[in-house]
Short mmCIF file of C-alpha atoms in Angstrom, two decimals:
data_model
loop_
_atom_site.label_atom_id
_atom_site.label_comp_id
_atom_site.label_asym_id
_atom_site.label_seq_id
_atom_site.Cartn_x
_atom_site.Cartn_y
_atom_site.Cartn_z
CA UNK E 1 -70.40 31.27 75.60
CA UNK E 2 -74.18 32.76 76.26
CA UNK E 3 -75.03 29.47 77.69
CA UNK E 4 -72.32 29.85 80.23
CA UNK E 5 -73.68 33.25 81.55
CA UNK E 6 -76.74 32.15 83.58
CA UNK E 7 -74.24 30.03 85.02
CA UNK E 8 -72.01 32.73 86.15
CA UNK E 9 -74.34 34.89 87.44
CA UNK E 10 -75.54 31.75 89.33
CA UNK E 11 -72.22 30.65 90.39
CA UNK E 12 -71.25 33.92 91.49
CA UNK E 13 -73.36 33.88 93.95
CA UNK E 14 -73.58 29.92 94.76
CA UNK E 15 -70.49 30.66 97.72
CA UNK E 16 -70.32 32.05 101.26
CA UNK E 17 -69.08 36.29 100.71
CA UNK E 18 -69.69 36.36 97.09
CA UNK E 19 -69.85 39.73 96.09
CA UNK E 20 -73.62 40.68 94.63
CA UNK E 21 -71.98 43.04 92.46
CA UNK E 22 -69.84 40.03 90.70
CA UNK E 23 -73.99 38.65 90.46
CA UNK E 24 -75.31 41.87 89.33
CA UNK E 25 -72.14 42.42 86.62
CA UNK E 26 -73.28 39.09 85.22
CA UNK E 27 -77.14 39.37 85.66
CA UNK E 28 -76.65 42.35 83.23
CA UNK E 29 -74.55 40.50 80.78
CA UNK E 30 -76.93 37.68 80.55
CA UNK E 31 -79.71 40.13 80.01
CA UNK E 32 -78.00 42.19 77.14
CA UNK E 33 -76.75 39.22 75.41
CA UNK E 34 -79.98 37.52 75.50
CA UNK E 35 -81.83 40.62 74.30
CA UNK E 36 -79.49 40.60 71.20
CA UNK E 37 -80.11 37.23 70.58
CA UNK E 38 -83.54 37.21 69.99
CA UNK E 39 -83.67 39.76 67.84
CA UNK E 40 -81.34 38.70 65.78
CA UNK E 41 -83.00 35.06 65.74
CA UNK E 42 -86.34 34.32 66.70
CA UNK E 43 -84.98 30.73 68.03
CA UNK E 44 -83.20 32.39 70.56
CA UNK E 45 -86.08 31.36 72.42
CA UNK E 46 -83.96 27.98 73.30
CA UNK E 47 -81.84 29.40 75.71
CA UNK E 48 -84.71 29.65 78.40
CA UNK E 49 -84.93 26.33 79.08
CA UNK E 50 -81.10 25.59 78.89
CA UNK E 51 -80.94 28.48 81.22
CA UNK E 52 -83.88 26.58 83.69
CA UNK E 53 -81.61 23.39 83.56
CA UNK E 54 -78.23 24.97 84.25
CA UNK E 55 -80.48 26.83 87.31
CA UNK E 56 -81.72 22.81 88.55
CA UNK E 57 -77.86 21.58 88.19
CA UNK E 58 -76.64 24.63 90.27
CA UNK E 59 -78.87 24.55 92.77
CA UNK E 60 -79.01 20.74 93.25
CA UNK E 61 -75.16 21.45 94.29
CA UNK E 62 -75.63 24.10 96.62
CA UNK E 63 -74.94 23.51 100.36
CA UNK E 64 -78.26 23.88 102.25
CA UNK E 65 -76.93 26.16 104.66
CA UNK E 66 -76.51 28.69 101.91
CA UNK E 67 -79.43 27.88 100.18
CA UNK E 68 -81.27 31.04 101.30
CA UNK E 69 -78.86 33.58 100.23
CA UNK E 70 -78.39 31.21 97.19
CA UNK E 71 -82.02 31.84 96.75
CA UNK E 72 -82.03 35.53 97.09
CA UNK E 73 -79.41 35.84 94.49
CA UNK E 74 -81.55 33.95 91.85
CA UNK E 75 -84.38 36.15 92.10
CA UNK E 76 -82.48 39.23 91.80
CA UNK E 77 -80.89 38.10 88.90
CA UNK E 78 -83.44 36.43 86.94
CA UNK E 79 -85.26 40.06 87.57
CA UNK E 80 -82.33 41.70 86.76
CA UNK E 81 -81.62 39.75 83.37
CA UNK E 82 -84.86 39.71 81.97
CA UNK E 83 -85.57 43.68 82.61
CA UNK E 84 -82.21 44.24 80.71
CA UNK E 85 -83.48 41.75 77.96
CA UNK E 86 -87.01 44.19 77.99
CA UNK E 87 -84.88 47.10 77.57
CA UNK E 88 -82.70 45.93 74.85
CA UNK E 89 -85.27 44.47 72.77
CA UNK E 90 -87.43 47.73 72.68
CA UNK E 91 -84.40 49.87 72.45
CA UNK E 92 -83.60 47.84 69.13
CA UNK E 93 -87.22 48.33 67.94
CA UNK E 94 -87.07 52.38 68.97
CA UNK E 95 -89.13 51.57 71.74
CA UNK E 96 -92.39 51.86 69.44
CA UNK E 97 -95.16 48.79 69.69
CA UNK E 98 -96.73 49.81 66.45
CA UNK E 99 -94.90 47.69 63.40
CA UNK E 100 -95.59 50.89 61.71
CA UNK E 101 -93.67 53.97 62.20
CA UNK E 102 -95.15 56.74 59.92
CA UNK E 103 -98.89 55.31 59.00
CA UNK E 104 -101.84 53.16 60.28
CA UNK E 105 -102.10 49.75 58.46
CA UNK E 106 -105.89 48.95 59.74
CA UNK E 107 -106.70 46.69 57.26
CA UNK E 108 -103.48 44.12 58.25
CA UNK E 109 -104.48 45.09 61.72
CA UNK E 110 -107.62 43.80 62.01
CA UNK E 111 -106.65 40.60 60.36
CA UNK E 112 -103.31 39.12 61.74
CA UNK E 113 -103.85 36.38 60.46
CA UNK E 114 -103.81 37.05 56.64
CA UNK E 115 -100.27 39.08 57.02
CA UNK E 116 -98.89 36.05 57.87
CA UNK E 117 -99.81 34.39 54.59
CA UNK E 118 -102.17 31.61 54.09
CA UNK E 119 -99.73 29.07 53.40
CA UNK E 120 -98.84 28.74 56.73
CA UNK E 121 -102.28 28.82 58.35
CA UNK E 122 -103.09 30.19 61.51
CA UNK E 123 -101.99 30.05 65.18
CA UNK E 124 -103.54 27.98 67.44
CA UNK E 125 -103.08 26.50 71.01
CA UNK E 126 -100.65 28.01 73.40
CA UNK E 127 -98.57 29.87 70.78
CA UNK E 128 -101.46 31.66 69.97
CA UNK E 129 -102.27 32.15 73.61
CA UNK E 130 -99.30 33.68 74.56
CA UNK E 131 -99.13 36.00 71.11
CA UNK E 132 -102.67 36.89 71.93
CA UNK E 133 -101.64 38.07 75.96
CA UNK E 134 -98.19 39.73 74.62
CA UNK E 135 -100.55 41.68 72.17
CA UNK E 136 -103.43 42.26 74.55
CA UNK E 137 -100.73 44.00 76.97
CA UNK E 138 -98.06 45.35 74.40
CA UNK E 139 -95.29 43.30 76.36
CA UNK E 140 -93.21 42.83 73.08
CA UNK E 141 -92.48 45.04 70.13
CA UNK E 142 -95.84 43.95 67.61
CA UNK E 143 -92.91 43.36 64.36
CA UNK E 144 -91.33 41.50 66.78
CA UNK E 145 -94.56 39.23 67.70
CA UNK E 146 -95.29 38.57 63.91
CA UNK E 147 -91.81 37.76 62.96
CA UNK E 148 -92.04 35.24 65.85
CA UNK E 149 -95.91 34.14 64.42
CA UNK E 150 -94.40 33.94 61.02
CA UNK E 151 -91.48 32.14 61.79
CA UNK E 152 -93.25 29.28 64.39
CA UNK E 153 -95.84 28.61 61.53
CA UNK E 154 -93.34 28.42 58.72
CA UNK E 155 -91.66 25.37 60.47
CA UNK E 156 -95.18 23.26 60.31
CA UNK E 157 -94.84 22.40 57.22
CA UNK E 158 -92.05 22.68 54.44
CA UNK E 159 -90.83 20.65 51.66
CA UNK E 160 -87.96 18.38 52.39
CA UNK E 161 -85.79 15.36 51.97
CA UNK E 162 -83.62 12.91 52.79
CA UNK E 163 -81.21 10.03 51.02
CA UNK E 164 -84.16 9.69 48.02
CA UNK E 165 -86.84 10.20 50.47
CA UNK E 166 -89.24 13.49 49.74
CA UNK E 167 -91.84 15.20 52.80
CA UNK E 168 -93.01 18.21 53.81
CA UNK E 169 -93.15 16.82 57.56
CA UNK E 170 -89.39 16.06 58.27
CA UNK E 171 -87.49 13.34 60.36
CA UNK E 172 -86.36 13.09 63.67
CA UNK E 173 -83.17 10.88 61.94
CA UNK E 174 -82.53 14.13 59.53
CA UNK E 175 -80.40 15.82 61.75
CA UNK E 176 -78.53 12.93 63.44
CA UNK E 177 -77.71 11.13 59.95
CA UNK E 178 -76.66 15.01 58.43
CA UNK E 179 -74.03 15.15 61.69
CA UNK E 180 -72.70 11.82 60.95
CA UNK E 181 -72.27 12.41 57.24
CA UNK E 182 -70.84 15.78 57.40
CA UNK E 183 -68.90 15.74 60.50
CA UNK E 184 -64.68 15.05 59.68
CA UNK E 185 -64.80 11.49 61.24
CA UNK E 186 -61.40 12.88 63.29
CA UNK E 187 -64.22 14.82 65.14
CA UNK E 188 -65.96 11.65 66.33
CA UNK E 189 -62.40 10.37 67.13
CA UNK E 190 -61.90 12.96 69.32
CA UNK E 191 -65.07 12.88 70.99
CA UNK E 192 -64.84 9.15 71.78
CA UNK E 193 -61.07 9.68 73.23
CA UNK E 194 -62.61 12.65 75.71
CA UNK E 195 -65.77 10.43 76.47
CA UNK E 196 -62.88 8.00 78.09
CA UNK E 197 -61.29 10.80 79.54
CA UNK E 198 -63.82 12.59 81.12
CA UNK E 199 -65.33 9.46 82.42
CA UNK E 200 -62.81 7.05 83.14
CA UNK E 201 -59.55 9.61 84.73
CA UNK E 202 -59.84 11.42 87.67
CA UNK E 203 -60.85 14.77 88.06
CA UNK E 204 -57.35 17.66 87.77
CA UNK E 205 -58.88 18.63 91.37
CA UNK E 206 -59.08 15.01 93.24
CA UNK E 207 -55.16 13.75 91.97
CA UNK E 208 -53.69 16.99 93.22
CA UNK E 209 -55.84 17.00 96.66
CA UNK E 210 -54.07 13.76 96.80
CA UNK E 211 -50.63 14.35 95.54
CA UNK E 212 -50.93 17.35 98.41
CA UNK E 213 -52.32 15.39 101.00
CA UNK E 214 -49.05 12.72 100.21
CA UNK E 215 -46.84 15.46 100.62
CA UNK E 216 -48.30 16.82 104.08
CA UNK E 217 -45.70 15.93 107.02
CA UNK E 218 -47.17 14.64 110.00
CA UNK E 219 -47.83 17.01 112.65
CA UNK E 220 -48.64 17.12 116.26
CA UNK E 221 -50.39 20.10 115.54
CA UNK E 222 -53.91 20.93 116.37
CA UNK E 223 -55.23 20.67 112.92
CA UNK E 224 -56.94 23.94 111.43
CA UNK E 225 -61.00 23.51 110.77
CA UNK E 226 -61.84 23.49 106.92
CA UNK E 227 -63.13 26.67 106.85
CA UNK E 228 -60.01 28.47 108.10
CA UNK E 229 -57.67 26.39 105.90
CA UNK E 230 -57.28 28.29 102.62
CA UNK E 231 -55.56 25.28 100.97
CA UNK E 232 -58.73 23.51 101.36
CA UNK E 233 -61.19 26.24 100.31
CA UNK E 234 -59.26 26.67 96.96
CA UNK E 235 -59.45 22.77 96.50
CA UNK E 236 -63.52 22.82 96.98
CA UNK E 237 -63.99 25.68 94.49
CA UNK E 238 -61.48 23.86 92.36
CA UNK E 239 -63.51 20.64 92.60
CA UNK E 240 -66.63 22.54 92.20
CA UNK E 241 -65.44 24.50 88.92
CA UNK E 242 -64.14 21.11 87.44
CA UNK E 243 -67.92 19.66 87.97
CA UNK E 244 -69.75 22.42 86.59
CA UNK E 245 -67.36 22.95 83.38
CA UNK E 246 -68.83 20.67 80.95
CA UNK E 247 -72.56 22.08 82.25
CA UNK E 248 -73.18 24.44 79.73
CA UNK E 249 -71.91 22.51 76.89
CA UNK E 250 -73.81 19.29 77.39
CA UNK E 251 -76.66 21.67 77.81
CA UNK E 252 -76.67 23.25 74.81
CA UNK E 253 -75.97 19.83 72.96
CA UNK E 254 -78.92 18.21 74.38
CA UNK E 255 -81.80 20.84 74.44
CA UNK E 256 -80.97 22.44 71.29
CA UNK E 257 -80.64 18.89 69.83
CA UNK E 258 -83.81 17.79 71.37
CA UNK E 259 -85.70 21.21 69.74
CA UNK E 260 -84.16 20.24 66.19
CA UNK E 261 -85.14 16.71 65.86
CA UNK E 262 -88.90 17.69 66.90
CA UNK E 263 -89.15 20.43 64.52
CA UNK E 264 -90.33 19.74 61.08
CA UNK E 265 -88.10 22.29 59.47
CA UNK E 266 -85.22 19.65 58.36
CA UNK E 267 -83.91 22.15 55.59
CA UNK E 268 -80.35 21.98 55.96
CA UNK E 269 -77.10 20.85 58.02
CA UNK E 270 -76.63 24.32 58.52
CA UNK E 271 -79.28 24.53 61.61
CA UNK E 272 -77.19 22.46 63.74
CA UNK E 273 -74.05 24.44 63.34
CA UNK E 274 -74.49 26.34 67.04
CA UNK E 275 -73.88 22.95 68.50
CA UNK E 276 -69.88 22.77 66.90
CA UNK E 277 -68.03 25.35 69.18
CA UNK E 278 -69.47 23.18 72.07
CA UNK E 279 -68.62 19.74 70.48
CA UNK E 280 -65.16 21.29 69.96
CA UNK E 281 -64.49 22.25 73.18
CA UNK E 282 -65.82 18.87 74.62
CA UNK E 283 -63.02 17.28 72.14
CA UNK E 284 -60.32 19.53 74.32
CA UNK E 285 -61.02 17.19 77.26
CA UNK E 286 -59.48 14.55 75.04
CA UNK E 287 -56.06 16.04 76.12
CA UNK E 288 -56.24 15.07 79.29
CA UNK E 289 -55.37 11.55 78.33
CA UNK E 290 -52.09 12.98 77.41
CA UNK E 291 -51.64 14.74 81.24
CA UNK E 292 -54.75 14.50 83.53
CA UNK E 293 -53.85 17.84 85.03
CA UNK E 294 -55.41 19.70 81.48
CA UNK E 295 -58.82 20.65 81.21
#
């Protein structure tokens, strides 16, 4: 569900009279469930650039002649979201810098590099740009910027294996052949029968435009223009809600895929569990081969 909320805030003010305190609400939500994340994990990281491609999908959709107010409502709550992130991730680290809360540990100070251990090496490139700039200016909590050192150079290199085959590099085919062993084949099943749903049925929003349209008598009437017929609004933000539901999911599927089967760390099945609620709900669209109104 965190993947859906840059969405929301997004979508909530994607449409002509959206209220910016329905993008504010969720702008705030975002940013506190964010925050939580990455302290709690330091690979909460991933959900920037799931949030950047659920941003490109919405805006690609928007209707240029609300692009500008579209445009206004991303900046406020990108700045809104990531000052509430700020706020929650110092507030969890008592809004200190210093790792240390009662003495002065010069001596790991001085050399950052030797707390994090030498069997991991040292940082180099652009992760040891940006640690060096968010240390430079104190713009994250300094436990909080070694936990994140530690934990980037602890997936370089780390002993491993797979069906009789021993490394300390990994596989990109670790993960992938992991999810086909351990996944109940029903779940494959099910994802093939809403693959043919999803693609191959028409939308819930198209069959009942036309079952309504088939049902419309004739009349002489001046017809209404779209955007005073509420029948017709409804059915655009229905269409546009249908669209935009599988977003999120197919998001997180793909980047946080992507991120696993480049990373060396191939430890365990257990790293690609946060893709299963999404691969479950994908399976739901499987129901709509049963009545294509569902879903």
């Amino acid at each position: 569900e965190l993947a859906t909320l840059p969405l929301q805030a997004l979508g909530a003010g994607s449409t002509k009279g959206a209220s910016w305190l329905a993008c504010i609400a969720w702008a705030l939500a975002t940013g506190v469930s964010v925050g939580l994340v990455m302290v709690a994990k330091h690979s909460g990281v991933i959900i920037a650039p799931i949030a950047v491609l659920l941003l490109l999908v919405r805006t690609w959709n928007v209707p240029r002649h609300l692009l500008p107010g579209y445009a206004l409502r991303v900046i406020a709550t990108i700045v809104v979201s990531v000052a509430t992130m700020m706020v929650v991730i110092w507030g969890v680290y008592g809004f200190r810098y210093s790792a240390f809360a009662h003495l002065e540990c010069n001596q790991w100070k001085s050399n950052w590099d030797a707390g994090l251990g030498s069997q991991h090496g040292k940082l180099q490139g652009v992760p040891a740009l940006l640690v060096d700039f968010a240390k430079r200016y104190q713009l994250l909590p300094e436990a909080m910027l070694f936990g994140m050192s530690y934990a980037f150079l602890s997936t370089h290199s780390r002993a491993c294996f797979l069906a009789g085959w021993h490394g300390t590099s990994g596989w990109r085919s670790f993960f992938p052949y992991a999810i086909a062993v351990k996944t109940p084949s029903g779940i494959f099943l099910l994802l093939s029968l809403a693959t043919i749903a999803g693609c191959l049925l028409p939308s819930p929003s198209s069959s009942t435009n036309s079952r309504t349209s088939a049902r419309a008598p004739s009349s002489p009437r001046k017809s209404k223009s779209p955007s005073s017929s509420p029948t017709k609004g409804c059915l655009k933000v229905r269409r546009e809600s249908a669209r935009f539901r599988a977003t999120p999911l197919l998001a997180v599927l793909g980047v946080y895929g992507f991120v696993a089967m480049n990373q060396n760390l191939n430890i365990g099945h257990r790293h690609m569990l946060p893709i299963y609620p999404s691969l479950y709900v994908i399976c739901g669209l499987s129901a709509r081969l049963l009545d294509p109104r569902l879903w």
